Amino acid sequence: MGNLDFPTGSVKENNTQFIVRIAGKYSSVKELSDLIVGRSKQGGDIRLSDIADVTDGVSEHSTFNRINNEECVGMYIQKQSDANAVEMSKLVKKKLAALIEKYKDIKLNIDVASDSSDFTLEAANAVQYDLMLAILIVAAVMFLFLHSMRNSLIVMVSIPASLISTFVFIWAFGFSLNLMTLLGLSLVIGILVDDSIVVLENIYHHLEKGEDKVSASIKGRNEIGFAAL
């Protein structure tokens, strides 16, 4: 507590005010050695050097940072709650590249040990893959069971169209593509596939009864549309 540095008040003159600060920090090892830590029974001063070896050394390491078996300085960068992780990652990497170029004379090297945005990008790519796979499989199933290329094309168009309308609402409400929204899109693709098959199959059922295309479409949709919705 004797090694402190803090403001203690102010001194005012006519038009001036001076801040008073006590500089109690040690500037040398000798000052620390001469620190009085107690009194003996005989009334003498007990200094720190009397009870300890005071040296100018290095503090004990409690944490270590290594990458590729080499010691390094570790830095953790965390985004704000409303920031986009992928955009932040791009900007940070751009800044790191500029720092490496600026300090290349001292051979500064910066490696990214872990980047959480990679997982987000992988999830986004997985959703795109699932979407394309769902469209192709559903189109193939519709063609095999209904023997209609037109129905297969309807499904191949309806799934992307429905997702595009979803992105319109995402943009309108200021949402972003994160793990939660991507998970929601993945689930919705499956539900959309099921609904498309059920509705088209019901319409096809009315066509087999001999109804015209318009009546079959209206009746088939009305019978199952509310449940699908």
mmCIF file of C-alpha atoms in Angstrom:
data_model
loop_
_atom_site.group_PDB
_atom_site.id
_atom_site.type_symbol
_atom_site.label_atom_id
_atom_site.label_comp_id
_atom_site.label_asym_id
_atom_site.label_seq_id
_atom_site.Cartn_x
_atom_site.Cartn_y
_atom_site.Cartn_z
ATOM 1 C CA MET A 1 0.000 0.000 0.000
ATOM 2 C CA GLY A 2 3.037 2.264 0.269
ATOM 3 C CA ASN A 3 3.658 1.947 -3.458
ATOM 4 C CA LEU A 4 0.825 4.198 -4.631
ATOM 5 C CA ASP A 5 0.387 7.072 -7.027
ATOM 6 C CA PHE A 6 -2.854 9.016 -6.705
ATOM 7 C CA PRO A 7 -4.351 12.568 -6.609
ATOM 8 C CA THR A 8 -4.898 13.983 -3.129
ATOM 9 C CA GLY A 9 -6.606 17.306 -3.754
ATOM 10 C CA SER A 10 -6.019 20.742 -5.247
ATOM 11 C CA VAL A 11 -4.456 24.106 -4.424
ATOM 12 C CA LYS A 12 -6.310 27.193 -5.594
ATOM 13 C CA GLU A 13 -4.932 30.638 -6.356
ATOM 14 C CA ASN A 14 -6.708 33.628 -7.835
ATOM 15 C CA ASN A 15 -7.450 32.273 -11.288
ATOM 16 C CA THR A 16 -5.554 29.016 -11.193
ATOM 17 C CA GLN A 17 -6.067 25.600 -9.681
ATOM 18 C CA PHE A 18 -3.260 23.077 -9.237
ATOM 19 C CA ILE A 19 -3.900 19.376 -8.807
ATOM 20 C CA VAL A 20 -1.813 17.837 -6.031
ATOM 21 C CA ARG A 21 -0.628 14.287 -6.662
ATOM 22 C CA ILE A 22 1.355 12.015 -4.381
ATOM 23 C CA ALA A 23 3.944 10.073 -6.350
ATOM 24 C CA GLY A 24 4.595 7.144 -4.076
ATOM 25 C CA LYS A 25 5.873 4.666 -6.615
ATOM 26 C CA TYR A 26 9.364 3.255 -6.304
ATOM 27 C CA SER A 27 11.881 4.313 -8.907
ATOM 28 C CA SER A 28 14.763 2.068 -7.850
ATOM 29 C CA VAL A 29 15.516 -1.193 -6.087
ATOM 30 C CA LYS A 30 17.306 0.706 -3.299
ATOM 31 C CA GLU A 31 14.153 2.642 -2.428
ATOM 32 C CA LEU A 32 12.281 -0.632 -2.141
ATOM 33 C CA SER A 33 15.057 -2.143 -0.022
ATOM 34 C CA ASP A 34 14.945 0.807 2.366
ATOM 35 C CA LEU A 35 11.185 0.499 2.893
ATOM 36 C CA ILE A 36 10.388 0.361 6.635
ATOM 37 C CA VAL A 37 8.062 -2.559 7.252
ATOM 38 C CA GLY A 38 8.070 -2.550 11.071
ATOM 39 C CA ARG A 39 9.702 -1.581 14.343
ATOM 40 C CA SER A 40 11.851 -3.721 16.597
ATOM 41 C CA LYS A 41 11.259 -3.979 20.349
ATOM 42 C CA GLN A 42 14.338 -1.836 20.830
ATOM 43 C CA GLY A 43 12.755 0.894 18.703
ATOM 44 C CA GLY A 44 14.857 0.393 15.611
ATOM 45 C CA ASP A 45 13.529 0.368 12.041
ATOM 46 C CA ILE A 46 13.057 -2.959 10.303
ATOM 47 C CA ARG A 47 13.608 -2.497 6.604
ATOM 48 C CA LEU A 48 12.534 -4.777 3.796
ATOM 49 C CA SER A 49 16.162 -5.629 3.023
ATOM 50 C CA ASP A 50 16.533 -6.970 6.578
ATOM 51 C CA ILE A 51 13.968 -9.708 6.050
ATOM 52 C CA ALA A 52 14.108 -10.359 2.272
ATOM 53 C CA ASP A 53 16.389 -10.388 -0.725
ATOM 54 C CA VAL A 54 15.261 -7.520 -2.954
ATOM 55 C CA THR A 55 16.281 -7.905 -6.592
ATOM 56 C CA ASP A 56 15.181 -6.503 -9.931
ATOM 57 C CA GLY A 57 13.941 -9.677 -11.623
ATOM 58 C CA VAL A 58 11.102 -11.033 -13.707
ATOM 59 C CA SER A 59 7.672 -11.807 -12.291
ATOM 60 C CA GLU A 60 6.589 -15.424 -12.191
ATOM 61 C CA HIS A 61 4.797 -16.628 -15.310
ATOM 62 C CA SER A 62 1.205 -17.696 -14.704
ATOM 63 C CA THR A 63 0.101 -18.025 -18.336
ATOM 64 C CA PHE A 64 1.920 -19.037 -21.508
ATOM 65 C CA ASN A 65 1.140 -18.399 -25.157
ATOM 66 C CA ARG A 66 2.604 -20.667 -27.800
ATOM 67 C CA ILE A 67 1.774 -21.280 -31.435
ATOM 68 C CA ASN A 68 3.539 -23.913 -33.529
ATOM 69 C CA ASN A 69 5.774 -24.626 -30.503
ATOM 70 C CA GLU A 70 7.022 -21.034 -30.417
ATOM 71 C CA GLU A 71 6.425 -18.550 -27.596
ATOM 72 C CA CYS A 72 4.342 -15.577 -28.615
ATOM 73 C CA VAL A 73 2.161 -12.730 -27.410
ATOM 74 C CA GLY A 74 -1.485 -13.765 -27.401
ATOM 75 C CA MET A 75 -4.336 -11.385 -28.157
ATOM 76 C CA TYR A 76 -8.063 -12.166 -27.996
ATOM 77 C CA ILE A 77 -10.387 -9.978 -30.090
ATOM 78 C CA GLN A 78 -14.094 -10.150 -29.285
ATOM 79 C CA LYS A 79 -16.889 -8.494 -31.225
ATOM 80 C CA GLN A 80 -19.614 -6.340 -29.737
ATOM 81 C CA SER A 81 -23.015 -7.932 -29.290
ATOM 82 C CA ASP A 82 -24.561 -6.179 -32.307
ATOM 83 C CA ALA A 83 -21.568 -6.611 -34.624
ATOM 84 C CA ASN A 84 -21.259 -9.041 -37.514
ATOM 85 C CA ALA A 85 -18.623 -11.666 -36.669
ATOM 86 C CA VAL A 86 -17.724 -12.388 -40.297
ATOM 87 C CA GLU A 87 -17.305 -8.709 -41.218
ATOM 88 C CA MET A 88 -15.286 -8.081 -38.052
ATOM 89 C CA SER A 89 -13.013 -11.004 -38.882
ATOM 90 C CA LYS A 90 -12.380 -9.637 -42.375
ATOM 91 C CA LEU A 91 -11.542 -6.177 -41.042
ATOM 92 C CA VAL A 92 -9.236 -7.570 -38.336
ATOM 93 C CA LYS A 93 -7.335 -9.720 -40.837
ATOM 94 C CA LYS A 94 -6.992 -6.714 -43.133
ATOM 95 C CA LYS A 95 -5.558 -4.672 -40.251
ATOM 96 C CA LEU A 96 -3.177 -7.471 -39.269
ATOM 97 C CA ALA A 97 -1.872 -7.672 -42.829
ATOM 98 C CA ALA A 98 -1.236 -3.912 -42.758
ATOM 99 C CA LEU A 99 0.682 -4.233 -39.470
ATOM 100 C CA ILE A 100 2.842 -7.038 -40.853
ATOM 101 C CA GLU A 101 3.666 -4.897 -43.888
ATOM 102 C CA LYS A 102 4.360 -1.823 -41.729
ATOM 103 C CA TYR A 103 6.741 -3.619 -39.372
ATOM 104 C CA LYS A 104 8.361 -6.031 -41.819
ATOM 105 C CA ASP A 105 11.749 -4.490 -40.946
ATOM 106 C CA ILE A 106 11.554 -6.173 -37.528
ATOM 107 C CA LYS A 107 10.073 -9.344 -39.071
ATOM 108 C CA LEU A 108 6.739 -9.062 -37.264
ATOM 109 C CA ASN A 109 4.686 -12.202 -37.759
ATOM 110 C CA ILE A 110 1.017 -12.558 -36.790
ATOM 111 C CA ASP A 111 -0.793 -15.887 -36.968
ATOM 112 C CA VAL A 112 -4.515 -16.397 -36.397
ATOM 113 C CA ALA A 113 -4.772 -19.362 -34.058
ATOM 114 C CA SER A 114 -8.563 -19.522 -34.041
ATOM 115 C CA ASP A 115 -11.301 -17.706 -35.937
ATOM 116 C CA SER A 116 -14.913 -18.271 -34.881
ATOM 117 C CA SER A 117 -16.204 -16.780 -38.147
ATOM 118 C CA ASP A 118 -14.911 -19.843 -40.007
ATOM 119 C CA PHE A 119 -17.585 -21.932 -38.304
ATOM 120 C CA THR A 120 -20.260 -19.406 -39.298
ATOM 121 C CA LEU A 121 -19.126 -19.487 -42.934
ATOM 122 C CA GLU A 122 -19.091 -23.289 -42.878
ATOM 123 C CA ALA A 123 -22.634 -23.262 -41.523
ATOM 124 C CA ALA A 124 -23.724 -20.861 -44.283
ATOM 125 C CA ASN A 125 -22.125 -23.054 -46.940
ATOM 126 C CA ALA A 126 -23.804 -26.099 -45.391
ATOM 127 C CA VAL A 127 -27.197 -24.411 -45.713
ATOM 128 C CA GLN A 128 -26.533 -23.680 -49.379
ATOM 129 C CA TYR A 129 -25.497 -27.288 -49.905
ATOM 130 C CA ASP A 130 -28.618 -28.558 -48.119
ATOM 131 C CA LEU A 131 -30.770 -26.270 -50.242
ATOM 132 C CA MET A 132 -29.370 -27.518 -53.537
ATOM 133 C CA LEU A 133 -29.518 -31.127 -52.358
ATOM 134 C CA ALA A 134 -33.127 -30.718 -51.218
ATOM 135 C CA ILE A 135 -34.187 -29.198 -54.544
ATOM 136 C CA LEU A 136 -32.576 -31.981 -56.573
ATOM 137 C CA ILE A 137 -33.837 -34.841 -54.395
ATOM 138 C CA VAL A 138 -37.383 -33.489 -54.236
ATOM 139 C CA ALA A 139 -37.461 -32.908 -57.983
ATOM 140 C CA ALA A 140 -36.283 -36.469 -58.545
ATOM 141 C CA VAL A 141 -38.858 -37.895 -56.122
ATOM 142 C CA MET A 142 -41.688 -35.874 -57.674
ATOM 143 C CA PHE A 143 -40.718 -37.070 -61.152
ATOM 144 C CA LEU A 144 -40.464 -40.745 -60.083
ATOM 145 C CA PHE A 145 -43.788 -40.838 -58.242
ATOM 146 C CA LEU A 146 -45.900 -38.411 -60.281
ATOM 147 C CA HIS A 147 -44.148 -38.903 -63.641
ATOM 148 C CA SER A 148 -44.471 -35.184 -64.298
ATOM 149 C CA MET A 149 -41.579 -32.929 -65.215
ATOM 150 C CA ARG A 150 -43.851 -29.926 -64.649
ATOM 151 C CA ASN A 151 -44.362 -30.823 -60.972
ATOM 152 C CA SER A 152 -40.639 -31.299 -60.535
ATOM 153 C CA LEU A 153 -39.998 -27.843 -61.980
ATOM 154 C CA ILE A 154 -42.644 -26.343 -59.683
ATOM 155 C CA VAL A 155 -40.795 -27.655 -56.622
ATOM 156 C CA MET A 156 -37.423 -26.543 -57.973
ATOM 157 C CA VAL A 157 -38.792 -23.013 -58.337
ATOM 158 C CA SER A 158 -40.947 -22.821 -55.196
ATOM 159 C CA ILE A 159 -38.170 -23.630 -52.693
ATOM 160 C CA PRO A 160 -35.717 -20.897 -53.813
ATOM 161 C CA ALA A 161 -38.594 -18.429 -54.270
ATOM 162 C CA SER A 162 -39.817 -19.038 -50.728
ATOM 163 C CA LEU A 163 -36.320 -18.559 -49.296
ATOM 164 C CA ILE A 164 -35.830 -15.355 -51.292
ATOM 165 C CA SER A 165 -38.973 -13.925 -49.696
ATOM 166 C CA THR A 166 -37.530 -14.937 -46.311
ATOM 167 C CA PHE A 167 -34.371 -12.923 -47.015
ATOM 168 C CA VAL A 168 -36.552 -9.909 -47.804
ATOM 169 C CA PHE A 169 -37.995 -10.018 -44.281
ATOM 170 C CA ILE A 170 -34.526 -10.648 -42.793
ATOM 171 C CA TRP A 171 -33.302 -7.494 -44.533
ATOM 172 C CA ALA A 172 -36.431 -5.476 -43.597
ATOM 173 C CA PHE A 173 -36.128 -6.275 -39.882
ATOM 174 C CA GLY A 174 -32.370 -5.766 -39.779
ATOM 175 C CA PHE A 175 -31.488 -9.385 -38.998
ATOM 176 C CA SER A 176 -28.198 -10.948 -40.063
ATOM 177 C CA LEU A 177 -27.113 -14.419 -41.063
ATOM 178 C CA ASN A 178 -25.851 -16.046 -37.874
ATOM 179 C CA LEU A 179 -25.971 -19.540 -36.443
ATOM 180 C CA MET A 180 -29.566 -19.152 -35.245
ATOM 181 C CA THR A 181 -30.979 -17.828 -38.520
ATOM 182 C CA LEU A 182 -29.030 -20.403 -40.521
ATOM 183 C CA LEU A 183 -30.362 -23.159 -38.273
ATOM 184 C CA GLY A 184 -33.871 -21.828 -38.851
ATOM 185 C CA LEU A 185 -33.361 -21.832 -42.632
ATOM 186 C CA SER A 186 -32.065 -25.405 -42.519
ATOM 187 C CA LEU A 187 -35.172 -26.546 -40.671
ATOM 188 C CA VAL A 188 -37.495 -24.569 -42.924
ATOM 189 C CA ILE A 189 -36.053 -26.177 -46.052
ATOM 190 C CA GLY A 190 -37.123 -29.577 -44.754
ATOM 191 C CA ILE A 191 -40.590 -28.340 -43.823
ATOM 192 C CA LEU A 192 -40.966 -26.602 -47.187
ATOM 193 C CA VAL A 193 -40.048 -29.799 -49.002
ATOM 194 C CA ASP A 194 -42.648 -31.781 -47.052
ATOM 195 C CA ASP A 195 -45.373 -29.205 -47.661
ATOM 196 C CA SER A 196 -44.595 -28.962 -51.370
ATOM 197 C CA ILE A 197 -44.858 -32.715 -51.818
ATOM 198 C CA VAL A 198 -48.089 -32.985 -49.805
ATOM 199 C CA VAL A 199 -49.841 -30.135 -51.620
ATOM 200 C CA LEU A 200 -48.762 -31.275 -55.092
ATOM 201 C CA GLU A 201 -49.702 -34.875 -54.327
ATOM 202 C CA ASN A 202 -53.169 -33.770 -53.233
ATOM 203 C CA ILE A 203 -53.631 -31.735 -56.400
ATOM 204 C CA TYR A 204 -52.486 -34.740 -58.423
ATOM 205 C CA HIS A 205 -55.037 -36.857 -56.566
ATOM 206 C CA HIS A 206 -57.858 -34.579 -57.795
ATOM 207 C CA LEU A 207 -56.484 -34.702 -61.327
ATOM 208 C CA GLU A 208 -56.684 -38.494 -61.258
ATOM 209 C CA LYS A 209 -60.378 -38.158 -60.359
ATOM 210 C CA GLY A 210 -60.927 -36.453 -63.715
ATOM 211 C CA GLU A 211 -61.186 -32.858 -62.508
ATOM 212 C CA ASP A 212 -59.809 -30.072 -64.663
ATOM 213 C CA LYS A 213 -56.479 -28.466 -63.740
ATOM 214 C CA VAL A 214 -57.939 -25.269 -62.247
ATOM 215 C CA SER A 215 -60.465 -27.075 -60.037
ATOM 216 C CA ALA A 216 -57.903 -29.681 -58.970
ATOM 217 C CA SER A 217 -55.400 -26.947 -58.033
ATOM 218 C CA ILE A 218 -57.959 -24.960 -56.022
ATOM 219 C CA LYS A 219 -59.486 -27.944 -54.222
ATOM 220 C CA GLY A 220 -56.149 -29.654 -53.620
ATOM 221 C CA ARG A 221 -54.662 -26.510 -52.179
ATOM 222 C CA ASN A 222 -57.717 -25.619 -50.037
ATOM 223 C CA GLU A 223 -57.880 -29.083 -48.480
ATOM 224 C CA ILE A 224 -54.287 -29.149 -47.334
ATOM 225 C CA GLY A 225 -53.167 -25.513 -47.586
ATOM 226 C CA PHE A 226 -54.186 -24.391 -44.080
ATOM 227 C CA ALA A 227 -52.450 -27.376 -42.439
ATOM 228 C CA ALA A 228 -49.313 -26.706 -44.488
ATOM 229 C CA LEU A 229 -49.413 -23.028 -43.584
#
